[in-house]
PDB file of C-alpha atoms in Angstrom:
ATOM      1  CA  UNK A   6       4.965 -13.146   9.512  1.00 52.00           C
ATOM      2  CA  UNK A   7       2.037 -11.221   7.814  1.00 54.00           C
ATOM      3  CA  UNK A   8       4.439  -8.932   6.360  1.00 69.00           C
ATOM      4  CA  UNK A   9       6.534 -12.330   4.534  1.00 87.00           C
ATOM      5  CA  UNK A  10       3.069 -13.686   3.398  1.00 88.00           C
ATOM      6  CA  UNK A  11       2.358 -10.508   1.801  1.00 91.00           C
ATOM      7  CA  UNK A  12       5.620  -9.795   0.545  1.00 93.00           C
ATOM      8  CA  UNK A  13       5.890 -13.862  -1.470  1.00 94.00           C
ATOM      9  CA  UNK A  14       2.186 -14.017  -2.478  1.00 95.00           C
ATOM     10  CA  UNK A  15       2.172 -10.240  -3.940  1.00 94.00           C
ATOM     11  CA  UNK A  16       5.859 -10.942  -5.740  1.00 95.00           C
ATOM     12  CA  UNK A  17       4.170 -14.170  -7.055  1.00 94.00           C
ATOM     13  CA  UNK A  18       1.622 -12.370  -8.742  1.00 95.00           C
ATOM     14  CA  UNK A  19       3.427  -9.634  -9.986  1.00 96.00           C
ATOM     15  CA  UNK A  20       5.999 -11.850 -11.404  1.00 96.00           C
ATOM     16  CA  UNK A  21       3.517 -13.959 -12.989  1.00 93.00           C
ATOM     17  CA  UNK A  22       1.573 -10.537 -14.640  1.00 95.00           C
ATOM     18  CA  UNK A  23       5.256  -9.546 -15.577  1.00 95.00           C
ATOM     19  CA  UNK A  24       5.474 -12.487 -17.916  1.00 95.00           C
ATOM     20  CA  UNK A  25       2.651 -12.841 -19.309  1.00 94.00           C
ATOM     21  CA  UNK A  26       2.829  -8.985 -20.190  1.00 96.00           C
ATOM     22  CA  UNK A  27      -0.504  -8.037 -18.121  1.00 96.00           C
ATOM     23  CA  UNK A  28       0.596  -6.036 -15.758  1.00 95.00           C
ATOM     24  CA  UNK A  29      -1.339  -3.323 -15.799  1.00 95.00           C
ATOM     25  CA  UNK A  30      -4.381  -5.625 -16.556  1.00 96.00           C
ATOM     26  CA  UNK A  31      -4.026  -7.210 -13.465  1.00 96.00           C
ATOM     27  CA  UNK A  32      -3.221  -4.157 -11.746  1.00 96.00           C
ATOM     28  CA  UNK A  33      -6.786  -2.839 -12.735  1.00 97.00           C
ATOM     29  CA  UNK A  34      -8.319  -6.220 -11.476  1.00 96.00           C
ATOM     30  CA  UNK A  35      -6.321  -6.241  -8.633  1.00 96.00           C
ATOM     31  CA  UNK A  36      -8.194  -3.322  -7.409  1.00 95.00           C
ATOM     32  CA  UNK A  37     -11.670  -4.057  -8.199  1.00 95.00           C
ATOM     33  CA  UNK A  38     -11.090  -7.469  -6.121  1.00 93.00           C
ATOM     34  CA  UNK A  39      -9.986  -5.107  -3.295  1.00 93.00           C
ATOM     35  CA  UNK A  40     -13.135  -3.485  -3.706  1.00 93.00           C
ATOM     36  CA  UNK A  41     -15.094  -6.150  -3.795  1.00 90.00           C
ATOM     37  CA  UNK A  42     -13.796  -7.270  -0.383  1.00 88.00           C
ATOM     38  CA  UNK A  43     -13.959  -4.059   1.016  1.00 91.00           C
ATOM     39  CA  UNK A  44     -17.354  -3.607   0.233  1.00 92.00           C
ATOM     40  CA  UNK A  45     -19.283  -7.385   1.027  1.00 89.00           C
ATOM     41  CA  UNK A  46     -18.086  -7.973   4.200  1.00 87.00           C
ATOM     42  CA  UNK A  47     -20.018 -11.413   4.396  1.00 88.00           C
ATOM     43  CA  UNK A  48     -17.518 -12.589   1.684  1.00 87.00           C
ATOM     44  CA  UNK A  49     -14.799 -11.961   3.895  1.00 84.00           C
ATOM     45  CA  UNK A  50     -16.399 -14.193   6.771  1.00 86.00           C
ATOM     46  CA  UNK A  51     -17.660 -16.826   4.469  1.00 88.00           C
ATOM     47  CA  UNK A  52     -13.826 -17.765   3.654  1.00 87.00           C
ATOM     48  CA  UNK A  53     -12.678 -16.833   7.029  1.00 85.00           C
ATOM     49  CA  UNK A  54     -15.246 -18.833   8.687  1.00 86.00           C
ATOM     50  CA  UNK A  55     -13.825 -22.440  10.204  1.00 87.00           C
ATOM     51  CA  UNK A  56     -16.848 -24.713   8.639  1.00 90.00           C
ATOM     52  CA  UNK A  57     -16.732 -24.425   5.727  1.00 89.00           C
ATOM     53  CA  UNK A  58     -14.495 -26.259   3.915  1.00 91.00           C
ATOM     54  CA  UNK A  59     -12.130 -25.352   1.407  1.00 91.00           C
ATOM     55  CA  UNK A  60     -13.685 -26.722  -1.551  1.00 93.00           C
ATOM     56  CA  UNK A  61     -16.694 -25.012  -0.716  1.00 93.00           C
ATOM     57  CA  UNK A  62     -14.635 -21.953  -0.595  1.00 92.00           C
ATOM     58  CA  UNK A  63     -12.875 -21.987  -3.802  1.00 92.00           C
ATOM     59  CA  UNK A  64     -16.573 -22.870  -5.245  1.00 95.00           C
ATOM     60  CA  UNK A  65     -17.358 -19.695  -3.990  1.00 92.00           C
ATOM     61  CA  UNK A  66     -14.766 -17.438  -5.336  1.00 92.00           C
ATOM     62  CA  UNK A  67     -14.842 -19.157  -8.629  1.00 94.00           C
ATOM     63  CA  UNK A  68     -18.577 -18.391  -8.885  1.00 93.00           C
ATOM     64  CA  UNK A  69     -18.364 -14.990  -8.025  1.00 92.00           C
ATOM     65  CA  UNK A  70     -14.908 -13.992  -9.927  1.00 93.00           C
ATOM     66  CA  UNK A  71     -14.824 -16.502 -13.120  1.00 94.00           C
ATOM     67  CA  UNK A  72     -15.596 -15.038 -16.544  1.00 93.00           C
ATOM     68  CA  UNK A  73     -15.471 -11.550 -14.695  1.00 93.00           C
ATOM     69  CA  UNK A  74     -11.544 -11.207 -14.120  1.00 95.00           C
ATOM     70  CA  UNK A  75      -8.415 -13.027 -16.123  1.00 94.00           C
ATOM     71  CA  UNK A  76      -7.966 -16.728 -15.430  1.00 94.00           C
ATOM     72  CA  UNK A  77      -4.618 -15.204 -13.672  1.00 94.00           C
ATOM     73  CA  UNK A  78      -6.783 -13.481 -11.348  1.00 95.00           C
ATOM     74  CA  UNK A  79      -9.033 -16.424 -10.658  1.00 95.00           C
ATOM     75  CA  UNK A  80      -6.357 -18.895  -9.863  1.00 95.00           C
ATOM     76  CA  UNK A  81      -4.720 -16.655  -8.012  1.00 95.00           C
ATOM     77  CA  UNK A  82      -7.163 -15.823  -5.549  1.00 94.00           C
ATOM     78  CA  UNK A  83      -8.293 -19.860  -5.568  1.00 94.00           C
ATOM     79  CA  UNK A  84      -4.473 -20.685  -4.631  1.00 95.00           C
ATOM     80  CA  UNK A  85      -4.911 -18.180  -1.847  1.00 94.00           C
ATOM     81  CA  UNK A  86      -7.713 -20.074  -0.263  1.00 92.00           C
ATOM     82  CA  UNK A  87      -6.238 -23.270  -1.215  1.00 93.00           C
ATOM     83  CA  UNK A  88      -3.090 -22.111   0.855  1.00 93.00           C
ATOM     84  CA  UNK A  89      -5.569 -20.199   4.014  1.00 90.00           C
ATOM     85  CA  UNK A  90      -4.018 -17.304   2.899  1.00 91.00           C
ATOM     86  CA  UNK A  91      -7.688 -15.703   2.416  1.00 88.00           C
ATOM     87  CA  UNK A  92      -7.074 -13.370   5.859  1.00 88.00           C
ATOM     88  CA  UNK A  93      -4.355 -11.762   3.873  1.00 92.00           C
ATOM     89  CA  UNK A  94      -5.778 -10.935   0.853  1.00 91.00           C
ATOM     90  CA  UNK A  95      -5.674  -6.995   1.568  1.00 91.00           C
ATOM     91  CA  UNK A  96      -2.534  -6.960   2.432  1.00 94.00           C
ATOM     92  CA  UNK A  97      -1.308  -9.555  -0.621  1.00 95.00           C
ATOM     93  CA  UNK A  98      -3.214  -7.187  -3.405  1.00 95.00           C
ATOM     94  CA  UNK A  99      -1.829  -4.183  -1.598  1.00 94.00           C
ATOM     95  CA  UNK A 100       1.809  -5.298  -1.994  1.00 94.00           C
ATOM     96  CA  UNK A 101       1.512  -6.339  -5.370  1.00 96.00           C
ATOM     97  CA  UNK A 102      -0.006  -2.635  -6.986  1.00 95.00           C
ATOM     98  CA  UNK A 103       2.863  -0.590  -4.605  1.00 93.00           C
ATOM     99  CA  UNK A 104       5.205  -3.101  -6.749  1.00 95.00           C
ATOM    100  CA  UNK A 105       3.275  -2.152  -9.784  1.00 96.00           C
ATOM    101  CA  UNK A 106       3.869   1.425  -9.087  1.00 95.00           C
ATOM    102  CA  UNK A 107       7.579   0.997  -8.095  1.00 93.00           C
ATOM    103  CA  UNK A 108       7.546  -0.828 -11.034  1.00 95.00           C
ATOM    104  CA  UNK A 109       6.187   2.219 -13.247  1.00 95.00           C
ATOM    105  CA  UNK A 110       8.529   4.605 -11.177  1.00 95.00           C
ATOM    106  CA  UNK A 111       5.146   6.213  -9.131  1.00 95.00           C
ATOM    107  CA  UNK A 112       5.794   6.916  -6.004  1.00 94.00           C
ATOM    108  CA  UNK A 113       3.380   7.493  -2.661  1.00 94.00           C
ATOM    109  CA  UNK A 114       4.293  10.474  -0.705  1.00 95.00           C
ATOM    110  CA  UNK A 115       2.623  11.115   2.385  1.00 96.00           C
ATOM    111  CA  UNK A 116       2.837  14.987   3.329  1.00 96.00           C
ATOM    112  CA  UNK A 117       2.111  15.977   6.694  1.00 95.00           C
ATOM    113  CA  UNK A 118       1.829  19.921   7.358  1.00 94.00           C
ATOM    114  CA  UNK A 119       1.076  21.775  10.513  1.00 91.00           C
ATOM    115  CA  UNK A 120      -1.426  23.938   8.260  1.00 93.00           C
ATOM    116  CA  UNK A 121      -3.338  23.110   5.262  1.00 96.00           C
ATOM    117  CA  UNK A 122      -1.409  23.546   2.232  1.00 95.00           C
ATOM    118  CA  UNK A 123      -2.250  25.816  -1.029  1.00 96.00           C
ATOM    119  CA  UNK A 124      -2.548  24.516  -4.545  1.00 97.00           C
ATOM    120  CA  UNK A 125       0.623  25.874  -5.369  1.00 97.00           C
ATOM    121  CA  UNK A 126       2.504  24.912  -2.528  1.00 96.00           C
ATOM    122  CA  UNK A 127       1.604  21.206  -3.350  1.00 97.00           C
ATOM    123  CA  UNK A 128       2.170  21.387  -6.531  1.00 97.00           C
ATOM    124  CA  UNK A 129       6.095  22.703  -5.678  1.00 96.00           C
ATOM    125  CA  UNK A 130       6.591  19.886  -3.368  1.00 95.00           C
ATOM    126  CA  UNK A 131       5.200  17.278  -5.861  1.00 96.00           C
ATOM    127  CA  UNK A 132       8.000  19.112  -8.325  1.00 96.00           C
ATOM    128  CA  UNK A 133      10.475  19.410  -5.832  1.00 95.00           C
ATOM    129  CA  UNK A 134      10.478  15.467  -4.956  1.00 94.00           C
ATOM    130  CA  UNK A 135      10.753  14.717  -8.794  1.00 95.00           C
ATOM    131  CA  UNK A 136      13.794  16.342  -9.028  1.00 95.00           C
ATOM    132  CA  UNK A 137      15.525  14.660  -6.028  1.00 93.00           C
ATOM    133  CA  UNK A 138      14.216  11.152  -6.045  1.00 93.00           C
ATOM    134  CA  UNK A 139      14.004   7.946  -9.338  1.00 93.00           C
ATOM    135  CA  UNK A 140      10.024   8.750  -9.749  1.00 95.00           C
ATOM    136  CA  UNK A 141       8.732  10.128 -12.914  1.00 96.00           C
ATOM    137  CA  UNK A 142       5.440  10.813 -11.092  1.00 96.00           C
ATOM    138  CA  UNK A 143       4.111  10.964  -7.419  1.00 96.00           C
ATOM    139  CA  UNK A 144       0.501   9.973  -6.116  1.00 95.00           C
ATOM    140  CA  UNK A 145       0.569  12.643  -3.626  1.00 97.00           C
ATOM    141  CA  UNK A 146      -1.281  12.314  -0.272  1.00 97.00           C
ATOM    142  CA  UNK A 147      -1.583  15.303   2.009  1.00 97.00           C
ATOM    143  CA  UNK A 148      -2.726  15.911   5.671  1.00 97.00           C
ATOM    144  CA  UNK A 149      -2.624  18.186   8.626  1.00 96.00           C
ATOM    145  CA  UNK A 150      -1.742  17.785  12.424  1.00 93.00           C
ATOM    146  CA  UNK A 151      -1.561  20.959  13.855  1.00 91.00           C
ATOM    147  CA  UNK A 152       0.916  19.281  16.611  1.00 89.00           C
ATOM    148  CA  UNK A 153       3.836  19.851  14.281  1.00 87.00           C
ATOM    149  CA  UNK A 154       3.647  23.476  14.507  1.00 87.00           C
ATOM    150  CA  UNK A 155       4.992  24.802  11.580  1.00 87.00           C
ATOM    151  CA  UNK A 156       7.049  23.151   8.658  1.00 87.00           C
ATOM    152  CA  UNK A 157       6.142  19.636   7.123  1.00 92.00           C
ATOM    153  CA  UNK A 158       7.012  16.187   7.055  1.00 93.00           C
ATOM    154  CA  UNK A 159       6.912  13.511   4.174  1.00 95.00           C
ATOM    155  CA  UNK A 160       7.484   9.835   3.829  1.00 94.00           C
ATOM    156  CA  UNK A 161       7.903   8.001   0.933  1.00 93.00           C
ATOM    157  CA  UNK A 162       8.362   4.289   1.250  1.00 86.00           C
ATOM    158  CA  UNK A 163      10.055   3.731   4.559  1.00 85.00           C
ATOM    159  CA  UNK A 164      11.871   7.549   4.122  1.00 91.00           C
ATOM    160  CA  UNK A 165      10.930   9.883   6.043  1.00 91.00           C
ATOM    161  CA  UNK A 166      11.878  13.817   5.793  1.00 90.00           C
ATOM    162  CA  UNK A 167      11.010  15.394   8.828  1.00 89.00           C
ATOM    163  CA  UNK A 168      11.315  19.238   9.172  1.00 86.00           C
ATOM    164  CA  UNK A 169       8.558  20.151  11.669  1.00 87.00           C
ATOM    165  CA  UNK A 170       9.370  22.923  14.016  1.00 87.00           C
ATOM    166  CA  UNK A 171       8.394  19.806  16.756  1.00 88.00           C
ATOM    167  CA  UNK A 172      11.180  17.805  15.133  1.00 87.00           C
ATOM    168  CA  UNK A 173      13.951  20.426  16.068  1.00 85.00           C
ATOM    169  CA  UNK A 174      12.476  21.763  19.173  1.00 86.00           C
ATOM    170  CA  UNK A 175      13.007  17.642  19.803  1.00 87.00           C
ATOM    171  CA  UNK A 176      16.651  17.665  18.414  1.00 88.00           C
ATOM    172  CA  UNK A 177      17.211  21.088  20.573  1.00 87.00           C
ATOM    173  CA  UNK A 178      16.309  19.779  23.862  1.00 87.00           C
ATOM    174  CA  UNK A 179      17.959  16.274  22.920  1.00 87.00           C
ATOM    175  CA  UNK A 180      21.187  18.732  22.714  1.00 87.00           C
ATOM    176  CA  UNK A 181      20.590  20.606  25.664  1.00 84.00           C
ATOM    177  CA  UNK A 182      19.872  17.956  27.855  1.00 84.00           C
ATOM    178  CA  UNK A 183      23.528  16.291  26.345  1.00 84.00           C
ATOM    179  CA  UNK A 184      25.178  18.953  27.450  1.00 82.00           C
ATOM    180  CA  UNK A 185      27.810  18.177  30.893  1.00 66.00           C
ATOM    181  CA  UNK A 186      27.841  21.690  32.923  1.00 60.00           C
ATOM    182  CA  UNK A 187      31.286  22.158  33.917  1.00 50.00           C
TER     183      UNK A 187
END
């Protein structure tokens, strides 16, 4: 359910910043309002708390966001509260910039190595995924879990390329275990 109210509020807004040819405007907005949640926490409880009332509410966010952001912005984040939506707005902003950067052809990979990686050896994966994917350019995220054991795995989206050495010791003993003794 969280993932639908996401999915229609963030396509909402990124239609509506596709046609009136602000896109990246709102993009840049977009994340400051994250921000601004992330950071005042009380903000966050004020709309999530059950007295006070809507009205009071959108008072709230229009004092706080209006002559700051775009009147897209604004009205935006008032329908949200209008709608309840306001425990979602994370989630809502979040799906709207990763269709902003699928948009721009960016992609987010998420690298996974048993050992930290060099400079270079980033910088040949981030080529290397160019080549073979649609993205002109990759915001590149990279981390270690020593569990792997050697080898690395990345996900992109909901892809995943897995070629750990625990991946194939998995796929080995999922083999062995298959085979019937005679």
């Amino acid at each position: 359910m969280a993932k639908l109210v996401s999915k229609t509020y963030g396509e909402a807004l990124f239609k509506l910043a596709v046609e009136e040819n602000t896109l990246d405007q709102i993009a840049e907005e977009a994340k400051v309002v994250l921000e601004a949640f992330h950071q005042n926490e009380d903000l966050a409880k004020l709309l999530n708390h059950p007295k006070v009332s809507k009205e009071e509410k959108i008072k709230v966010v229009e004092t706080i966001f209006k002559g700051k952001f775009s009147d897209s912005i604004v009205g935006f984040l008032v329908l949200i509260v209008e709608k309840g939506r306001y425990n979602e707005i994370d989630k809502i902003f979040q799906y709207f910039l990763s269709e902003v950067m699928e948009h721009k052809n960016i992609g987010v990979a998420n690298v996974t190595s048993a050992f930290p990686l060099s400079e270079n050896q980033k910088k040949d994966i981030e080529d290397r995924l160019l080549q073979v994917t649609k993205y002109v350019e990759f915001k590149m995220n990279f981390d270690v879990d020593k569990e792997l054991i050697g080898g690395i795995v990345i996900r992109i989206g909901d892809r995943v390329i897995d070629g750990s050495i625990r991946n194939k010791l998995n796929e080995m003993a999922k083999q062995l275990y298959n085979i019937q003794l005679s």
